[in-house]
C-alpha atoms as a PDB file:
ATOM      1  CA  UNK A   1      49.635-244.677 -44.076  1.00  0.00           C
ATOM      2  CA  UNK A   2      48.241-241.415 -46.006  1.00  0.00           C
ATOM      3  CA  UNK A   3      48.572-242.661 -49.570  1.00  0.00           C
ATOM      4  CA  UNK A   4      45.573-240.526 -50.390  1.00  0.00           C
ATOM      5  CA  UNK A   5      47.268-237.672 -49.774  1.00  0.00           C
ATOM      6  CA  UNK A   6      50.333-238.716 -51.472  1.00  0.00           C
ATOM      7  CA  UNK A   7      48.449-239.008 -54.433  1.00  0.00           C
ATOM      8  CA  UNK A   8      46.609-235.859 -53.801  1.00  0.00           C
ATOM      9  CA  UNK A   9      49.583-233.834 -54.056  1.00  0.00           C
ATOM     10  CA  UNK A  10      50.864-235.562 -57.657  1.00  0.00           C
ATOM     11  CA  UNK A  11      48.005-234.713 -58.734  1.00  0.00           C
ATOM     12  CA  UNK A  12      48.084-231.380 -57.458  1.00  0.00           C
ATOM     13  CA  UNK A  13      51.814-231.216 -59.063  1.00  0.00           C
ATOM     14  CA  UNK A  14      50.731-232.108 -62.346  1.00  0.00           C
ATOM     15  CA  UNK A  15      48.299-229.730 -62.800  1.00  0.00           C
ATOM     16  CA  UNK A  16      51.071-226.899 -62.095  1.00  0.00           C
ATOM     17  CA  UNK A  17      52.831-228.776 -64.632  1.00  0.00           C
ATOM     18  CA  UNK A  18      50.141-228.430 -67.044  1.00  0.00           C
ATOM     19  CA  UNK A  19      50.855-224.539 -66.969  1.00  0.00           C
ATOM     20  CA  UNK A  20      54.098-224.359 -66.115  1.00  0.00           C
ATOM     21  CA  UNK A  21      55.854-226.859 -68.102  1.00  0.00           C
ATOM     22  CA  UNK A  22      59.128-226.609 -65.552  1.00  0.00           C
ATOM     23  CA  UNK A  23      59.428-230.342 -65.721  1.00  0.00           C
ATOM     24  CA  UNK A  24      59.708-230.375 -69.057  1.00  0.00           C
ATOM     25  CA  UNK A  25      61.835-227.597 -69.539  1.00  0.00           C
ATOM     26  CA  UNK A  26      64.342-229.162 -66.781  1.00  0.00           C
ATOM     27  CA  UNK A  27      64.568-232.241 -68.558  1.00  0.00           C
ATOM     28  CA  UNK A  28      64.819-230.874 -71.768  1.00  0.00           C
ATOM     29  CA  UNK A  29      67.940-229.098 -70.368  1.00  0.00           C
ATOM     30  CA  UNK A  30      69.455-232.237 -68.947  1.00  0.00           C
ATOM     31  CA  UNK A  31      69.393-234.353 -72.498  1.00  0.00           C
ATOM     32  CA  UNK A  32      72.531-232.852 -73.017  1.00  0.00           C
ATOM     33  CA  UNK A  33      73.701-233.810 -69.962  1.00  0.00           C
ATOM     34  CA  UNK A  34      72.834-237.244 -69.350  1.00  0.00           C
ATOM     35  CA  UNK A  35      75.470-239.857 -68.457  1.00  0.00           C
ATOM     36  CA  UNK A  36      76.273-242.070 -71.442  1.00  0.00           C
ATOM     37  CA  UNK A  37      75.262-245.551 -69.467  1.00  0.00           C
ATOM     38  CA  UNK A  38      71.081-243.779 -69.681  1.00  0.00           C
ATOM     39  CA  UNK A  39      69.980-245.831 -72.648  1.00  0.00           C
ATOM     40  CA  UNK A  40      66.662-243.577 -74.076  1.00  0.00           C
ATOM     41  CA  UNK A  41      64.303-244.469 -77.162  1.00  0.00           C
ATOM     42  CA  UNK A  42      66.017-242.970 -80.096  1.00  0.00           C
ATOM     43  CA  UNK A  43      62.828-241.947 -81.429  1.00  0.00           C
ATOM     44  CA  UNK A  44      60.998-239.576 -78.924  1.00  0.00           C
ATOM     45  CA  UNK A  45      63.974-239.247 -75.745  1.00  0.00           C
ATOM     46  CA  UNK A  46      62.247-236.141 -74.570  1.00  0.00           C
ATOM     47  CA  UNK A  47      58.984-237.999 -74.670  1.00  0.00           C
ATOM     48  CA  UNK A  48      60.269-240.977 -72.691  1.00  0.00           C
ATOM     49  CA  UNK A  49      62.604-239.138 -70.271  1.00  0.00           C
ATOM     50  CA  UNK A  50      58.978-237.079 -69.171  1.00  0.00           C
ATOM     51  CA  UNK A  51      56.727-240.440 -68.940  1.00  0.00           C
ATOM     52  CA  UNK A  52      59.672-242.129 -66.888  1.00  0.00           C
ATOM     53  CA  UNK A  53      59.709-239.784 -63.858  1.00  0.00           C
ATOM     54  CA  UNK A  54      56.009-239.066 -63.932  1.00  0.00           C
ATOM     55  CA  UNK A  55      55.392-242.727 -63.438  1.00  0.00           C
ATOM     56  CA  UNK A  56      58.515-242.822 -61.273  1.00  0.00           C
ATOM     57  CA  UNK A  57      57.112-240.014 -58.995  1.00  0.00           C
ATOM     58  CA  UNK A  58      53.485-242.077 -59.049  1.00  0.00           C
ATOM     59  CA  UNK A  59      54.702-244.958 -58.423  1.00  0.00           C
ATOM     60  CA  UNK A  60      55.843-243.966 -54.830  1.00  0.00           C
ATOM     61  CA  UNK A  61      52.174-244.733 -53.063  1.00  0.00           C
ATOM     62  CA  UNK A  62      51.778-247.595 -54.655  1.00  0.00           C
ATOM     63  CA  UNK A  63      55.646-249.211 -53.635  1.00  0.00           C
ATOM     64  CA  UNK A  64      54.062-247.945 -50.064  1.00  0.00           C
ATOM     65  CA  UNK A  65      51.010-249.610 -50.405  1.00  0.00           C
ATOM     66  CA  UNK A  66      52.482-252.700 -51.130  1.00  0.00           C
ATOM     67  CA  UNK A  67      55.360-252.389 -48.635  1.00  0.00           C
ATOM     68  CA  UNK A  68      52.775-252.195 -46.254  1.00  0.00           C
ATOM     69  CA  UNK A  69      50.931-255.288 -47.361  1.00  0.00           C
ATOM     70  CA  UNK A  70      53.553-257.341 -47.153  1.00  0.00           C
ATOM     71  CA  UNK A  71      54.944-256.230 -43.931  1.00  0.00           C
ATOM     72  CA  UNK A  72      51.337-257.023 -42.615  1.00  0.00           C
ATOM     73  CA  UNK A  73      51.142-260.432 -43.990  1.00  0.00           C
ATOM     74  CA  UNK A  74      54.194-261.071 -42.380  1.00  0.00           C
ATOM     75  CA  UNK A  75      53.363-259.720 -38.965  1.00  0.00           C
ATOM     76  CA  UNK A  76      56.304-257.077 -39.036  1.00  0.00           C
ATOM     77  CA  UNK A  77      54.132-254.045 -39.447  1.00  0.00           C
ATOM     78  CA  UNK A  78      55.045-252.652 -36.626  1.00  0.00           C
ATOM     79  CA  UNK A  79      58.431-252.704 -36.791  1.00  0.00           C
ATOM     80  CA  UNK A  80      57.994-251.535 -40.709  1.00  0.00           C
ATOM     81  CA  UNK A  81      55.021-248.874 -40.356  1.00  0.00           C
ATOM     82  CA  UNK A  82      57.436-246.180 -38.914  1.00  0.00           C
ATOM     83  CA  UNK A  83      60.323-246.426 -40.906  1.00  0.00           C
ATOM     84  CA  UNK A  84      57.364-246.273 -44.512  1.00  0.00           C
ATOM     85  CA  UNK A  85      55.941-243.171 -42.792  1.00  0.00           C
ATOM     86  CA  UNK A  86      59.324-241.190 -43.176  1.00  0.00           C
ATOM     87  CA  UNK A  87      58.923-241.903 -47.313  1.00  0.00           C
ATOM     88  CA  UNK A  88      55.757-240.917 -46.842  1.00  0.00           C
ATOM     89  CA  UNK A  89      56.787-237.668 -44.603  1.00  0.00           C
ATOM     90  CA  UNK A  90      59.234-236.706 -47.105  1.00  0.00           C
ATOM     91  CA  UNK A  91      56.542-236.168 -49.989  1.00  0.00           C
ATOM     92  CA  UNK A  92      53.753-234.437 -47.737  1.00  0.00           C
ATOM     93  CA  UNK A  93      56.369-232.190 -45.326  1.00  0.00           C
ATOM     94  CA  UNK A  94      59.593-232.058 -47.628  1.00  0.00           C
ATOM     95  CA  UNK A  95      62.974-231.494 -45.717  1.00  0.00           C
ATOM     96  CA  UNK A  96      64.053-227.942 -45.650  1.00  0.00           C
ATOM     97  CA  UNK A  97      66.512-228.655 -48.716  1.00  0.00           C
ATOM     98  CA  UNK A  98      64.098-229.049 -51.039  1.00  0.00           C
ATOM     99  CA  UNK A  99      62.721-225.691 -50.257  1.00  0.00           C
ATOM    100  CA  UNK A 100      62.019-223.606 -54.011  1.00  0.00           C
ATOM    101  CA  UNK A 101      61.452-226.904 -55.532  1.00  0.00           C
ATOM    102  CA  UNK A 102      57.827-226.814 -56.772  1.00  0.00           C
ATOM    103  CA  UNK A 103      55.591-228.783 -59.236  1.00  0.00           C
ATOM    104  CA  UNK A 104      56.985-231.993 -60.286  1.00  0.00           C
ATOM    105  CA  UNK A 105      60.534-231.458 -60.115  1.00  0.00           C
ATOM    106  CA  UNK A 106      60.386-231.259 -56.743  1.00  0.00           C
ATOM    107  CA  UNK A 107      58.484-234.053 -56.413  1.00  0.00           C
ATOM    108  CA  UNK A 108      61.296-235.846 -58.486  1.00  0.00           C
ATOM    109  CA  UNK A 109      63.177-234.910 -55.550  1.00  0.00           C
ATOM    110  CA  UNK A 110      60.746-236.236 -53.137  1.00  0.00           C
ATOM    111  CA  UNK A 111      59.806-239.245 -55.022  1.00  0.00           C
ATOM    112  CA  UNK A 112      63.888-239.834 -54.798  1.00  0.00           C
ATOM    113  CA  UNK A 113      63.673-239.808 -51.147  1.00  0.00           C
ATOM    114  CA  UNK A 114      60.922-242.480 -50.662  1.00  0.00           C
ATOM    115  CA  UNK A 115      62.265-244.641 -53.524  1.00  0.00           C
ATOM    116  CA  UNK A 116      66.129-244.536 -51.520  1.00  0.00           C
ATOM    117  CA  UNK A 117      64.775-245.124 -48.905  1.00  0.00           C
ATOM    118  CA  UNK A 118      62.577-248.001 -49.523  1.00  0.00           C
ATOM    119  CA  UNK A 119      65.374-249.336 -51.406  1.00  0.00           C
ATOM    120  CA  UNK A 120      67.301-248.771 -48.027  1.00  0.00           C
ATOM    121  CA  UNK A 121      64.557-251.105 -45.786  1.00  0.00           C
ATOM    122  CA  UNK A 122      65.120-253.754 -48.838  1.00  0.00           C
ATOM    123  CA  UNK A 123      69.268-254.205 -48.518  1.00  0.00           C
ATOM    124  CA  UNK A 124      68.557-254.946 -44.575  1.00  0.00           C
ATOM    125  CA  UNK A 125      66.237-257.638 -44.936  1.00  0.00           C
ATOM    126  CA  UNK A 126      68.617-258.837 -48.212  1.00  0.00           C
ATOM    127  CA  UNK A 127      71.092-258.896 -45.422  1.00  0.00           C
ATOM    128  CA  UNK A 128      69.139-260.215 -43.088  1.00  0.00           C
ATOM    129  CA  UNK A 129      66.766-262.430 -44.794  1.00  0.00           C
ATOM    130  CA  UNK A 130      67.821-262.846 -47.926  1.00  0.00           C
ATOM    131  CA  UNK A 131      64.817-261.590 -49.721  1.00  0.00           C
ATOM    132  CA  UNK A 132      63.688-258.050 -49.845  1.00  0.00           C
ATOM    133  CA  UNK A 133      60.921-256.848 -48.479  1.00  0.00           C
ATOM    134  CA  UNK A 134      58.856-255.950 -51.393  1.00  0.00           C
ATOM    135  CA  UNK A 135      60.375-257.771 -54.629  1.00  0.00           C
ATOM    136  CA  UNK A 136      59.943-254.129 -57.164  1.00  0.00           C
ATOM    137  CA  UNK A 137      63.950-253.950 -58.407  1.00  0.00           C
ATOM    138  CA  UNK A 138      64.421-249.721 -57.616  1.00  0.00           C
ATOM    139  CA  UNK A 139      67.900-249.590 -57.520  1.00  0.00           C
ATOM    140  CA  UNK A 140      68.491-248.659 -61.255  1.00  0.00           C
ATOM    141  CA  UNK A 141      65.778-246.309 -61.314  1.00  0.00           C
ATOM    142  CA  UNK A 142      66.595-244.850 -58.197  1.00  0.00           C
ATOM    143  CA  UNK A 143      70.363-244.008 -60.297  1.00  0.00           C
ATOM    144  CA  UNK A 144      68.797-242.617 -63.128  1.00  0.00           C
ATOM    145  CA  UNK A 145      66.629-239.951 -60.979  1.00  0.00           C
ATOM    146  CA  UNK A 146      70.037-239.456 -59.045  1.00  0.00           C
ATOM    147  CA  UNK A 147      71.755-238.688 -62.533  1.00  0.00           C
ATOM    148  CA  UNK A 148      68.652-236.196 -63.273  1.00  0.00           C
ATOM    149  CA  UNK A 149      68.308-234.608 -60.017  1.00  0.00           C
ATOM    150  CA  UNK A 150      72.484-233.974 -60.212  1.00  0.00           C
ATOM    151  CA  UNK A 151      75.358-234.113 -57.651  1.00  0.00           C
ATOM    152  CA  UNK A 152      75.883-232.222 -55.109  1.00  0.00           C
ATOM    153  CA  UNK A 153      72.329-232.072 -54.501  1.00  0.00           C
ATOM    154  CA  UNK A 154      71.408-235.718 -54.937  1.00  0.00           C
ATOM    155  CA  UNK A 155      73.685-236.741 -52.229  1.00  0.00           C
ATOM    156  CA  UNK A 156      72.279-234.536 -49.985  1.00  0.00           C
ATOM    157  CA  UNK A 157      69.200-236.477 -50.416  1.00  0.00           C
ATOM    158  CA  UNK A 158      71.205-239.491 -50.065  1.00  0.00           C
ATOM    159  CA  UNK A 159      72.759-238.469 -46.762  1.00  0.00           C
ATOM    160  CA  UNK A 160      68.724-237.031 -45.593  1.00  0.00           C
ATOM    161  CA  UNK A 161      67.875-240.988 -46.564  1.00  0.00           C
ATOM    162  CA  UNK A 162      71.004-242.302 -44.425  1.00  0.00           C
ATOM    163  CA  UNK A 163      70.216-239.592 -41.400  1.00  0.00           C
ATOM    164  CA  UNK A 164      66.218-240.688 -41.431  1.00  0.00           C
ATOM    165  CA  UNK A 165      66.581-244.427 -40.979  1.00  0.00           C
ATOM    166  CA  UNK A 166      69.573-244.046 -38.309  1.00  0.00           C
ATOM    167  CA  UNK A 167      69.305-246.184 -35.416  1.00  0.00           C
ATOM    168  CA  UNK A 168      65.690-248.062 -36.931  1.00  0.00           C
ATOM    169  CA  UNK A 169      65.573-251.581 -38.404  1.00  0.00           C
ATOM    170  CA  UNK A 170      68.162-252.643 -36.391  1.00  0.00           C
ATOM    171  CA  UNK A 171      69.572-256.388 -35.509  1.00  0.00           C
ATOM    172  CA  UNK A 172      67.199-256.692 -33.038  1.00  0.00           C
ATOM    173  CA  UNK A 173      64.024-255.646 -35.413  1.00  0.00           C
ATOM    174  CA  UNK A 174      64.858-258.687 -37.233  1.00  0.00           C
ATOM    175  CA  UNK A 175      65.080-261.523 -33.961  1.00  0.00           C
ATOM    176  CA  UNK A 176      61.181-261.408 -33.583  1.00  0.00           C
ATOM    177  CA  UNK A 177      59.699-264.881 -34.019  1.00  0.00           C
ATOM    178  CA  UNK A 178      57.208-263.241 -36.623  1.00  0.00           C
ATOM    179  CA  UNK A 179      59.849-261.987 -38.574  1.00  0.00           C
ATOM    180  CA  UNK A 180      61.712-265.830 -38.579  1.00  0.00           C
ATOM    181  CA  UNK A 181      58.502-267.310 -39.793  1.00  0.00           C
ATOM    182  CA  UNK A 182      58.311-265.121 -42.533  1.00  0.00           C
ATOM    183  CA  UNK A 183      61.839-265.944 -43.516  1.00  0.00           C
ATOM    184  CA  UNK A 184      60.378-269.637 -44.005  1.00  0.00           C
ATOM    185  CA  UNK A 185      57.452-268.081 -46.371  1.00  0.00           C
ATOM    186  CA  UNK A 186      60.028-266.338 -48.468  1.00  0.00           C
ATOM    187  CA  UNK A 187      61.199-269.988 -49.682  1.00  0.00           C
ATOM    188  CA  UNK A 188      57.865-271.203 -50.592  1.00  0.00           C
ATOM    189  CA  UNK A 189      57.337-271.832 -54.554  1.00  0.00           C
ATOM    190  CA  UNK A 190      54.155-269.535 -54.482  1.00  0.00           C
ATOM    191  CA  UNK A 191      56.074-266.728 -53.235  1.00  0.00           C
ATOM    192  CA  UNK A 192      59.268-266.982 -55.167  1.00  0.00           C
ATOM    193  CA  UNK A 193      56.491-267.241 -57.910  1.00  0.00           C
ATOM    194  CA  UNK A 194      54.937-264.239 -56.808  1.00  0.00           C
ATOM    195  CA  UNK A 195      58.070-262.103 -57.008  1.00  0.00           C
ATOM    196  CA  UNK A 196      58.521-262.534 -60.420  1.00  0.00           C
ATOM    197  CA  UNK A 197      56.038-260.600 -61.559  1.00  0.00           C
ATOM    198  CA  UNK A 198      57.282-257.504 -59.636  1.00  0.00           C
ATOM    199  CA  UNK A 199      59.799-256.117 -62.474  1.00  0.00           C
ATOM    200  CA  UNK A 200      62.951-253.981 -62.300  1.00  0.00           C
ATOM    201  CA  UNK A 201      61.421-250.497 -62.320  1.00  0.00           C
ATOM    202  CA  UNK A 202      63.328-248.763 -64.381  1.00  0.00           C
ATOM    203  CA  UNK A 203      62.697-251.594 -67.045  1.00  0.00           C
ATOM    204  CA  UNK A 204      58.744-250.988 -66.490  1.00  0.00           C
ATOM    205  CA  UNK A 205      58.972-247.583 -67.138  1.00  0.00           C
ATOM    206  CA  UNK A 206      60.796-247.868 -70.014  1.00  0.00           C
ATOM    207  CA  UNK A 207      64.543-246.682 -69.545  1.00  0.00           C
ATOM    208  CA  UNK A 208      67.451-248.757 -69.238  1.00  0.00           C
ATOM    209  CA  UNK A 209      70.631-248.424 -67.902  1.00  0.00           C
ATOM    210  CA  UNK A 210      73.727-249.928 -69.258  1.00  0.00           C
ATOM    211  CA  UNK A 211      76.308-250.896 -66.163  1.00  0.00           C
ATOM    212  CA  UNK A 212      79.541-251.898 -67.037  1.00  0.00           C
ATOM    213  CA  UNK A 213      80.208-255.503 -65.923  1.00  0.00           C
END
């Protein structure tokens, strides 16, 4: 994995931001906008709407770093490593429809992608295993950047996610011996433990949204 460069280019993206101030200007235009269930601070929403997809787009290498580390520990690596490249292909050679998106709106875009589809890899081993494989909640999150980023265009994302993980992680990925011993490890006290501390994200970054029961 390339997390280096991952980082490299937020970095890179928030210096143009600096200058440019598109992010901010975007989501000043979309406070209007926002779906009632997107619970912000009363007292600075602008403020909190920019820090929660700035640390949404930097947490991607870091949700890949520990994907990764967990996947290794439990001797699935292999059978992980490709499908955590493809998050990591979508931030440093972005799909053709995200072409014109520069700065860190388009890396909202791209962040989206890796976050989906990491949250993708975690329903098939809930389905398989009953634990994810990292324990980092993204769902909520991930519908609060879909809210920002805006239909049509965020289910084409959705449907990029869908078309990049077709035909990997299948049944079979999940038969190997190494992958039924880790099932076992995902019972242990120290690991159920362990999970707790890994939040719901959208919670850590400050937003909240309200679902209706």
């Amino acid at each position: 994995m390339n997390t280096a460069a991952v980082r490299q280019s937020i970095a890179q993206a928030q210096q143009h931001e600096i200058s440019s101030q598109a992010l901010a200007r975007f989501l000043q235009a979309q406070l209007e906008r926002l779906h009632p269930s997107i619970r912000l601070p009363e007292e600075d929403a602008p403020g909190a709407l920019s820090a929660f997809v700035s640390a949404y787009i930097e947490q991607v290498p870091e949700v890949l770093d520990a994907a990764v580390a967990v996947a290794r520990e439990a001797g699935i690596e292999d059978a992980v490593k490709p499908v955590l490249k493809i998050a990591e292909h979508f931030f440093l050679q972005p799909p053709p429809l995200i072409d014109g998106h520069e700065g860190l709106e388009g890396l909202l875009d791209e962040a989206y992608l890796a976050h989906r589809l990491v949250e993708e890899v975690n329903d098939r081993y809930i389905t398989h295993l009953g634990q994810p494989l990292i324990p980092l909640d993204t769902t909520r999150a991930n519908l609060i950047a879909h809210q920002l980023i805006g239909e049509p265009f965020a289910n084409q994302l959705d449907e990029a996610v869908h078309h990049a993980l077709a035909g990997m992680l299948d049944d079979a990925s999940f038969d190997q011996p190494s992958v039924q011993a880790y099932r076992e490890r995902l019972a242990a006290p120290d690991t159920v433990s362990a999970w707790r501390r890994w939040p719901c994200l959208s919670q850590q970054l400050g937003l909240e949204l309200q679902l209706k029961a």
